[in-house]
mmCIF file of C-alpha atoms in Angstrom:
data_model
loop_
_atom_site.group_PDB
_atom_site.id
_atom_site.type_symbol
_atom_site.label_atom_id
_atom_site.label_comp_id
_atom_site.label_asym_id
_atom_site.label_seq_id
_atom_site.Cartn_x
_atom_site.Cartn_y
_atom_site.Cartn_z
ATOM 1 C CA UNK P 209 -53.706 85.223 37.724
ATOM 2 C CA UNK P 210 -52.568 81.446 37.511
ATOM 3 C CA UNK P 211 -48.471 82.577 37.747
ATOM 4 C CA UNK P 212 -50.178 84.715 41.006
ATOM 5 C CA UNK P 213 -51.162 81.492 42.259
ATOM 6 C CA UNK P 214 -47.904 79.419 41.372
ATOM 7 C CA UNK P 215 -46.050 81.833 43.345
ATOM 8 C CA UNK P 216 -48.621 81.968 46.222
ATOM 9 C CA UNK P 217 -48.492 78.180 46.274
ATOM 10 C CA UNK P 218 -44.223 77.641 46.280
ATOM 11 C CA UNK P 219 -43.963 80.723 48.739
ATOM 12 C CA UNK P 220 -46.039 78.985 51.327
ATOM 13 C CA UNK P 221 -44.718 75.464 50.410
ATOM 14 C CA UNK P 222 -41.157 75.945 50.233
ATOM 15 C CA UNK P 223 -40.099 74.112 53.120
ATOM 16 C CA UNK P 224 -42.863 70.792 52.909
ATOM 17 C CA UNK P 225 -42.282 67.642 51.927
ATOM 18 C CA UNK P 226 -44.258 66.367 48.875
ATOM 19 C CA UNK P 227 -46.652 64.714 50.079
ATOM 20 C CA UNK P 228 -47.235 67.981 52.867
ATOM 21 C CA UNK P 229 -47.584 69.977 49.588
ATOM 22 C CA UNK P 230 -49.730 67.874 47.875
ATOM 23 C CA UNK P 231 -52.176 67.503 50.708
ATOM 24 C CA UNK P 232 -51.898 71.709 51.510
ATOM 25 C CA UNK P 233 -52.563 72.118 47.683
ATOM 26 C CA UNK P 234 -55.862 69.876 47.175
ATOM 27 C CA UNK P 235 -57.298 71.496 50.685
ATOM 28 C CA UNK P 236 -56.815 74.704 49.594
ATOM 29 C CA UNK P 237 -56.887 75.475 46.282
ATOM 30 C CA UNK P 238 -59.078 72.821 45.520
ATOM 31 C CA UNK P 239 -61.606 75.416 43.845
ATOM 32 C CA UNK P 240 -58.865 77.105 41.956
ATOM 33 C CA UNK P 241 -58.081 73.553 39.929
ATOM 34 C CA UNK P 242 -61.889 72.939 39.200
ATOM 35 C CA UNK P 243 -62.091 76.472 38.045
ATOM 36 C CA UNK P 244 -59.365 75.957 36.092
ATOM 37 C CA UNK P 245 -60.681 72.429 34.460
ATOM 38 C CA UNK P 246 -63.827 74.482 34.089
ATOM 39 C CA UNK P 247 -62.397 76.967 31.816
ATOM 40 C CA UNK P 248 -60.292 74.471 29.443
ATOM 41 C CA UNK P 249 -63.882 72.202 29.180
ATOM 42 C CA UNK P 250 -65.038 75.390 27.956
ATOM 43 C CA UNK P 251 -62.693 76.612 25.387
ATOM 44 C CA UNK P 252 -62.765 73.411 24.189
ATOM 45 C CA UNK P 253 -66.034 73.079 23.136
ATOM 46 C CA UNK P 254 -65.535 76.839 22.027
ATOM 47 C CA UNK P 255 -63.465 76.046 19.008
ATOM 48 C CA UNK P 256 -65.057 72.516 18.816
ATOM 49 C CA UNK P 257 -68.652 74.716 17.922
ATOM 50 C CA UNK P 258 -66.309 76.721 15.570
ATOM 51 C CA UNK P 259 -64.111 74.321 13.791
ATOM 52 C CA UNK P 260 -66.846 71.624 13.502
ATOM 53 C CA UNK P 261 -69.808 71.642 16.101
ATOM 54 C CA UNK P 262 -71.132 74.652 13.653
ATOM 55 C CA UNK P 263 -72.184 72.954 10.548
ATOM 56 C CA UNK P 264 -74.094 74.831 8.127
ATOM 57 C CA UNK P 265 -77.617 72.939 7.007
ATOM 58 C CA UNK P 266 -78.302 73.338 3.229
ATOM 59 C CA UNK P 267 -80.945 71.170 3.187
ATOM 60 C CA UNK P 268 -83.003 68.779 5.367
ATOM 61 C CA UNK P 269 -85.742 65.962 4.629
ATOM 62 C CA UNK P 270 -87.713 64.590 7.380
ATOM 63 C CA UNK P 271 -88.821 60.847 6.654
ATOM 64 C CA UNK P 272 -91.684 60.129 8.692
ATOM 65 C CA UNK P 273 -93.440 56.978 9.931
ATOM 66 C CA UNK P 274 -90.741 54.458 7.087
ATOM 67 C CA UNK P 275 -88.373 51.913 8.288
ATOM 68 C CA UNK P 276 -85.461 54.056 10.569
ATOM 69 C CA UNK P 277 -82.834 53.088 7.888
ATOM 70 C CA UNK P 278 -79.713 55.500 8.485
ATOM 71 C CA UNK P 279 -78.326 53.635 5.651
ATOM 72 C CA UNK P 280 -80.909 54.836 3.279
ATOM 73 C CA UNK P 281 -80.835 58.362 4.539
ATOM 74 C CA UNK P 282 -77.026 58.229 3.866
ATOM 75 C CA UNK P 283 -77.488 57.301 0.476
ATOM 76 C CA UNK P 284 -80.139 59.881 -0.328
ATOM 77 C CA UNK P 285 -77.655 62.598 1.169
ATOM 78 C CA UNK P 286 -74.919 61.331 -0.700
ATOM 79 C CA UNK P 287 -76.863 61.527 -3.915
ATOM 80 C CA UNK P 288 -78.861 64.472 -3.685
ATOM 81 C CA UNK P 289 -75.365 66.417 -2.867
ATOM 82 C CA UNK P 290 -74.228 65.001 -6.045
ATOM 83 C CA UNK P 291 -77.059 66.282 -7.929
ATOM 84 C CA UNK P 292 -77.140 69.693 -6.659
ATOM 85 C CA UNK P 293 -73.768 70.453 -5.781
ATOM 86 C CA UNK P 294 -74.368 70.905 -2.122
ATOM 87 C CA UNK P 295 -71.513 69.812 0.016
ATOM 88 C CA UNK P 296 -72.986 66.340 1.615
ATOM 89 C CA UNK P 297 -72.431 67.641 5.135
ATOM 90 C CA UNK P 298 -74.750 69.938 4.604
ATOM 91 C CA UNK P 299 -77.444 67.811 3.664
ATOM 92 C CA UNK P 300 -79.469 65.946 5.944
ATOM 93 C CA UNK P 301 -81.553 62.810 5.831
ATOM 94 C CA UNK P 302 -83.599 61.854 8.993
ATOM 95 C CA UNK P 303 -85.908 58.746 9.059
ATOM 96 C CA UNK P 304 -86.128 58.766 12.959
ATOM 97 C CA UNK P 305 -89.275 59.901 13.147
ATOM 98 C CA UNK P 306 -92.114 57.149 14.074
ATOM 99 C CA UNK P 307 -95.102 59.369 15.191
ATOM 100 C CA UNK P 308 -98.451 58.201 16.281
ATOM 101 C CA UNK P 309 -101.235 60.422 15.334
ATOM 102 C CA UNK P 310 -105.445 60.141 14.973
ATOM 103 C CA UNK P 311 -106.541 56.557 14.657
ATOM 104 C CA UNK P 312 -102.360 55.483 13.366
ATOM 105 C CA UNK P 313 -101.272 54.100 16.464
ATOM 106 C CA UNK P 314 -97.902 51.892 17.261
ATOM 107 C CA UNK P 315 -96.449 50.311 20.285
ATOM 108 C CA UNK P 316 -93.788 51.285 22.118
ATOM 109 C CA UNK P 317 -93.147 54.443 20.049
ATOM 110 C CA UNK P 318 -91.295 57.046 21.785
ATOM 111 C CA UNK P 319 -93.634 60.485 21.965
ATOM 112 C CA UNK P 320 -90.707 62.889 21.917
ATOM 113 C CA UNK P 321 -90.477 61.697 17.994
ATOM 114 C CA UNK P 322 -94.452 63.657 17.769
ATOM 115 C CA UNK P 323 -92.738 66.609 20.042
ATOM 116 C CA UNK P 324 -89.661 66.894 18.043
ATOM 117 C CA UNK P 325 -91.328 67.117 14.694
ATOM 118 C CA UNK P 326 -93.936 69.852 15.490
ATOM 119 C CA UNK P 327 -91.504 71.877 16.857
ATOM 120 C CA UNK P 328 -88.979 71.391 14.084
ATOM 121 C CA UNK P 329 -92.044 72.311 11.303
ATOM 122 C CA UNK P 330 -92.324 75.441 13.786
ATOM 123 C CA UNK P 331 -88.769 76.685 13.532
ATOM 124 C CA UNK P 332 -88.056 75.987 9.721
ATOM 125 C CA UNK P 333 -85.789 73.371 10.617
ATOM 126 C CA UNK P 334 -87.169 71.009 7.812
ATOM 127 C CA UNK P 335 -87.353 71.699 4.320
ATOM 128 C CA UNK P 336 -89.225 68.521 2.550
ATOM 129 C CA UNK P 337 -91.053 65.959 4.427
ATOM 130 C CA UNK P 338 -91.967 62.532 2.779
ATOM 131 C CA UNK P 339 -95.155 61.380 5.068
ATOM 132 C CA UNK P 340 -97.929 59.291 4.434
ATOM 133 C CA UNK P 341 -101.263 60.823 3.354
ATOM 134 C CA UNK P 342 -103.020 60.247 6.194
ATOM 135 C CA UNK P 343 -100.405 62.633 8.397
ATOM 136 C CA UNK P 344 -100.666 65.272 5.759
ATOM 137 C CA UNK P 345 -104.697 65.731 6.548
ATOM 138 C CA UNK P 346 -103.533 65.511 10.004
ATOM 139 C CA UNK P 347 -101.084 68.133 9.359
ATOM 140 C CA UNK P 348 -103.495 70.782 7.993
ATOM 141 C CA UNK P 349 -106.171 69.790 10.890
ATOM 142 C CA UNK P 350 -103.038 71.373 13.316
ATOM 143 C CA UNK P 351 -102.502 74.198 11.135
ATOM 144 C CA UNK P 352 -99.375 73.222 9.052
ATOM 145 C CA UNK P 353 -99.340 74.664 5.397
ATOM 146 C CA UNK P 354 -97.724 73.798 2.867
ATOM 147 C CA UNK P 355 -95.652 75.409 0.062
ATOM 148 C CA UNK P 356 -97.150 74.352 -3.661
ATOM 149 C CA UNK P 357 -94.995 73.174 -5.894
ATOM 150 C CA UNK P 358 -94.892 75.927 -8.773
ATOM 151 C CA UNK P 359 -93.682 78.407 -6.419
ATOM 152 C CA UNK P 360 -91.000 76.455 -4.855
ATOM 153 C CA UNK P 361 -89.977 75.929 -8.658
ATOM 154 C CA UNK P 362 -89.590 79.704 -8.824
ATOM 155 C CA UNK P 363 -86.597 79.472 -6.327
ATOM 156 C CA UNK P 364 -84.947 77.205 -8.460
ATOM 157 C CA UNK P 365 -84.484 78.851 -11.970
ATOM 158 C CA UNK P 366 -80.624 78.332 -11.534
ATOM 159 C CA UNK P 367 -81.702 74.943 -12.558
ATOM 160 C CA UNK P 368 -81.638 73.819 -16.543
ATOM 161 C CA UNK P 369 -85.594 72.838 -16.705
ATOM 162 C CA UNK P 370 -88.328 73.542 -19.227
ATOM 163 C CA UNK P 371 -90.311 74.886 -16.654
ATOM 164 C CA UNK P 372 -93.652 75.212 -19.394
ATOM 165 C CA UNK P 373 -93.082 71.526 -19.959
ATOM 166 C CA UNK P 374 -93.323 70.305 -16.486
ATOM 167 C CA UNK P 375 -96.300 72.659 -15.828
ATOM 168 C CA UNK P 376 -97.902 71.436 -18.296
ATOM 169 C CA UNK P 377 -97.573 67.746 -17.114
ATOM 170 C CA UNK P 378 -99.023 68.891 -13.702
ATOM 171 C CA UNK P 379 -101.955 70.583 -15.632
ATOM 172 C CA UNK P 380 -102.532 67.262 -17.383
ATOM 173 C CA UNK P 381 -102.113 64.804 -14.194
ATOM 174 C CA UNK P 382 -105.250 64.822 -11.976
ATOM 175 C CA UNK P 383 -105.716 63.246 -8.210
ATOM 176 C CA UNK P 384 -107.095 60.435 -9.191
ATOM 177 C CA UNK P 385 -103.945 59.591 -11.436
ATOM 178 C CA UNK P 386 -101.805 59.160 -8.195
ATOM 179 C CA UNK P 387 -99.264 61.190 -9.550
ATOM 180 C CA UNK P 388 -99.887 64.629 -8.230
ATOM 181 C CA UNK P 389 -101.407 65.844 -4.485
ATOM 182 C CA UNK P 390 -103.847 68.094 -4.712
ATOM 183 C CA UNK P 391 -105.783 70.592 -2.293
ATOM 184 C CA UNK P 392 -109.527 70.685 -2.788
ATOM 185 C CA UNK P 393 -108.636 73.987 -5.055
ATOM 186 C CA UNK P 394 -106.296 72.330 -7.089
ATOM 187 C CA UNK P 395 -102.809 73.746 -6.490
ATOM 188 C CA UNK P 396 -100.460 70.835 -6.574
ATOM 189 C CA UNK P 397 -98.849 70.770 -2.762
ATOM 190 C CA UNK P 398 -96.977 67.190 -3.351
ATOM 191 C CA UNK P 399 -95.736 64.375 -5.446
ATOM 192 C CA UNK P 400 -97.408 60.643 -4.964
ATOM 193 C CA UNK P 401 -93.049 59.393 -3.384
ATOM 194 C CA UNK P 402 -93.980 56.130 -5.752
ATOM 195 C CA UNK P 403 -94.469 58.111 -8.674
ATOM 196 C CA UNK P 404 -91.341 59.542 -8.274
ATOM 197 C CA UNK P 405 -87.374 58.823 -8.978
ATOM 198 C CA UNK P 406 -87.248 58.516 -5.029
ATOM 199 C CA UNK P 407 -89.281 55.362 -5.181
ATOM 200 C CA UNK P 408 -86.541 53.177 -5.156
ATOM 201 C CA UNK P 409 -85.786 53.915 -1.455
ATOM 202 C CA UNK P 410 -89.004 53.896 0.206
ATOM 203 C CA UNK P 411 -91.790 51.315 1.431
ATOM 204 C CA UNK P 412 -94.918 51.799 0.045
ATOM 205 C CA UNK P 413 -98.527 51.452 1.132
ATOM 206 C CA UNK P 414 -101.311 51.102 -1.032
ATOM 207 C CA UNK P 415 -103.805 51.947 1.296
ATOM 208 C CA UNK P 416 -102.193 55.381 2.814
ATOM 209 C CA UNK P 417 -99.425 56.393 -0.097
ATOM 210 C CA UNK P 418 -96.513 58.383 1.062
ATOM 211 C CA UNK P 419 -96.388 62.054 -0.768
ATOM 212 C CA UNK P 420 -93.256 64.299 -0.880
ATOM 213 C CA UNK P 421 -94.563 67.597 0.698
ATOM 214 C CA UNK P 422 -92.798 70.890 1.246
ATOM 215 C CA UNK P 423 -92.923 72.877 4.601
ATOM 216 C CA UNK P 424 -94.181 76.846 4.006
ATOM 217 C CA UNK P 425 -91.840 77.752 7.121
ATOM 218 C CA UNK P 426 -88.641 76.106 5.083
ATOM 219 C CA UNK P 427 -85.471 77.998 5.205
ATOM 220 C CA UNK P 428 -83.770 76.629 2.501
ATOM 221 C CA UNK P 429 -86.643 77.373 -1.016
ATOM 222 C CA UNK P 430 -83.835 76.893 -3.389
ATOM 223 C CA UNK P 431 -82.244 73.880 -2.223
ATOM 224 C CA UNK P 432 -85.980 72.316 -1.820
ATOM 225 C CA UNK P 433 -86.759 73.513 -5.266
ATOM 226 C CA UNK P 434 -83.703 71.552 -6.060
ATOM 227 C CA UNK P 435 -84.747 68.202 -4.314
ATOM 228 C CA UNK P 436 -88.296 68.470 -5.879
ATOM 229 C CA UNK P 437 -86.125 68.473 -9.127
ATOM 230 C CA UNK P 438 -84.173 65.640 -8.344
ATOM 231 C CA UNK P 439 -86.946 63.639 -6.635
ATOM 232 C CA UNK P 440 -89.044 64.499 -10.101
ATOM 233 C CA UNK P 441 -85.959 63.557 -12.950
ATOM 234 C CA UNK P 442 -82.527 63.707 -11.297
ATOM 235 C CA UNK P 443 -82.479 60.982 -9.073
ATOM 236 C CA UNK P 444 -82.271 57.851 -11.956
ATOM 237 C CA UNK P 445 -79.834 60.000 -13.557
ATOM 238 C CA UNK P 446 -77.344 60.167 -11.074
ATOM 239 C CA UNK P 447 -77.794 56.567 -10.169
ATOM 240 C CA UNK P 448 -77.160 56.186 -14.269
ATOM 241 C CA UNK P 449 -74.194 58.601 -13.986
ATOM 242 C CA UNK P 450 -72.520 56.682 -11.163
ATOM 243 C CA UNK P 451 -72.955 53.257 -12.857
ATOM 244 C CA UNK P 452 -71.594 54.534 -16.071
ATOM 245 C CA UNK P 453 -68.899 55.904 -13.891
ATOM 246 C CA UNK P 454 -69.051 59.764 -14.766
#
């Protein structure tokens, strides 16, 4: 089709001057050149999408209503990866997520943060959230659930952990410890984030405490079973491991 055109373009402008053929050319195949720009835009963002637009999630945590610190989200990506193995561009840290909510209200936060989390918790697009308390209640008042923790564990036996042992410590921790979250049933749905190897990286409130909670609509179980892990024992062992220099 374009050689079609080339010849259809010298046949008819054999006998102009240049500047004749470059004025014939942009009034009439004006359309043809736009398609044409058209259809390279798109096959570059074709193989763009395929050779690196298209990367594969492995893992996500959403950090809601903490400083928006793309430094620290960096660094927990960077870590976690090295604890589980994950390649670090598949792991994603987002702290851009400032919600209002109930009586928690701030100024001048942008609403498309509330929009973009609901509808992220609705497609599975986030597999561990760390929130503060009072947006967990608010959570289950719109209908979110929650996976507890001894079945995400399941998806993680690939994992060296005495399993009994930590069971046991969850059996032995109560609410009122502030180490575990519990429903009113008491299945543990969380970890207290300051009771955790995690603490390290987060602000903390006293009067609404930040909990690591785990999305039932997650698509990635095993790799959240693995950041439960790390948040839990891993994480001061691979800062050790990096300042010993293994």
């Amino acid at each position: 089709m374009i050689r079609n055109w080339a010849e259809d373009i010298r046949s008819k402008t054999k006998n102009m001057s240049r500047q004749a053929k470059t004025e014939y050319i942009l009034n009439y195949y004006w359309y043809h050149m736009l398609l044409g720009v058209l259809l390279t835009g798109l096959l570059i963002l074709g193989v763009y999408h395929v050779t690196r637009g298209n990367k594969k999630t492995a893992f996500s945590l959403v950090i809601v209503n903490q400083d928006i610190n793309f430094e620290r989200d960096a660094a927990i990506q960077e870590a976690f990866a090295r604890f589980s193995g994950l390649p670090v561009k598949q792991v994603q840290a987002d702290s851009d997520y400032m919600i209002s909510y109930g009586d928690v209200q701030f100024k001048g936060v942008n609403e498309s943060s509330y929009e973009k989390f609901f509808f992220g918790w609705s497609a599975g697009a986030m597999d561990a959230v760390v929130m503060p308390e009072s947006f967990y209640d608010y959570c289950k008042r719109q209908n979110g659930t929650f996976l507890p923790l001894t079945q995400l564990l399941e998806t993680s036996s690939d994992i060296s952990l005495d399993r009994a042992e930590f069971f046991a410590n969850l059996q032995q921790s109560d609410h009122s410890d502030g180490d575990i979250f519990l429903n009113e049933d008491g299945e543990c749905f969380g970890i207290y984030i300051e009771k955790t190897d995690l603490s390290s990286f987060f602000m903390h409130n006293a009067q609404d405490p930040y909990v690591l909670v785990f999305p039932s609509a997650m698509k990635h179980r095993q790799s959240a079973g693995k950041f439960l892990i790390y948040a839990l024992m891993g994480a001061s062992r691979t800062e050790q491991s990096d300042q010993e220099g293994w």
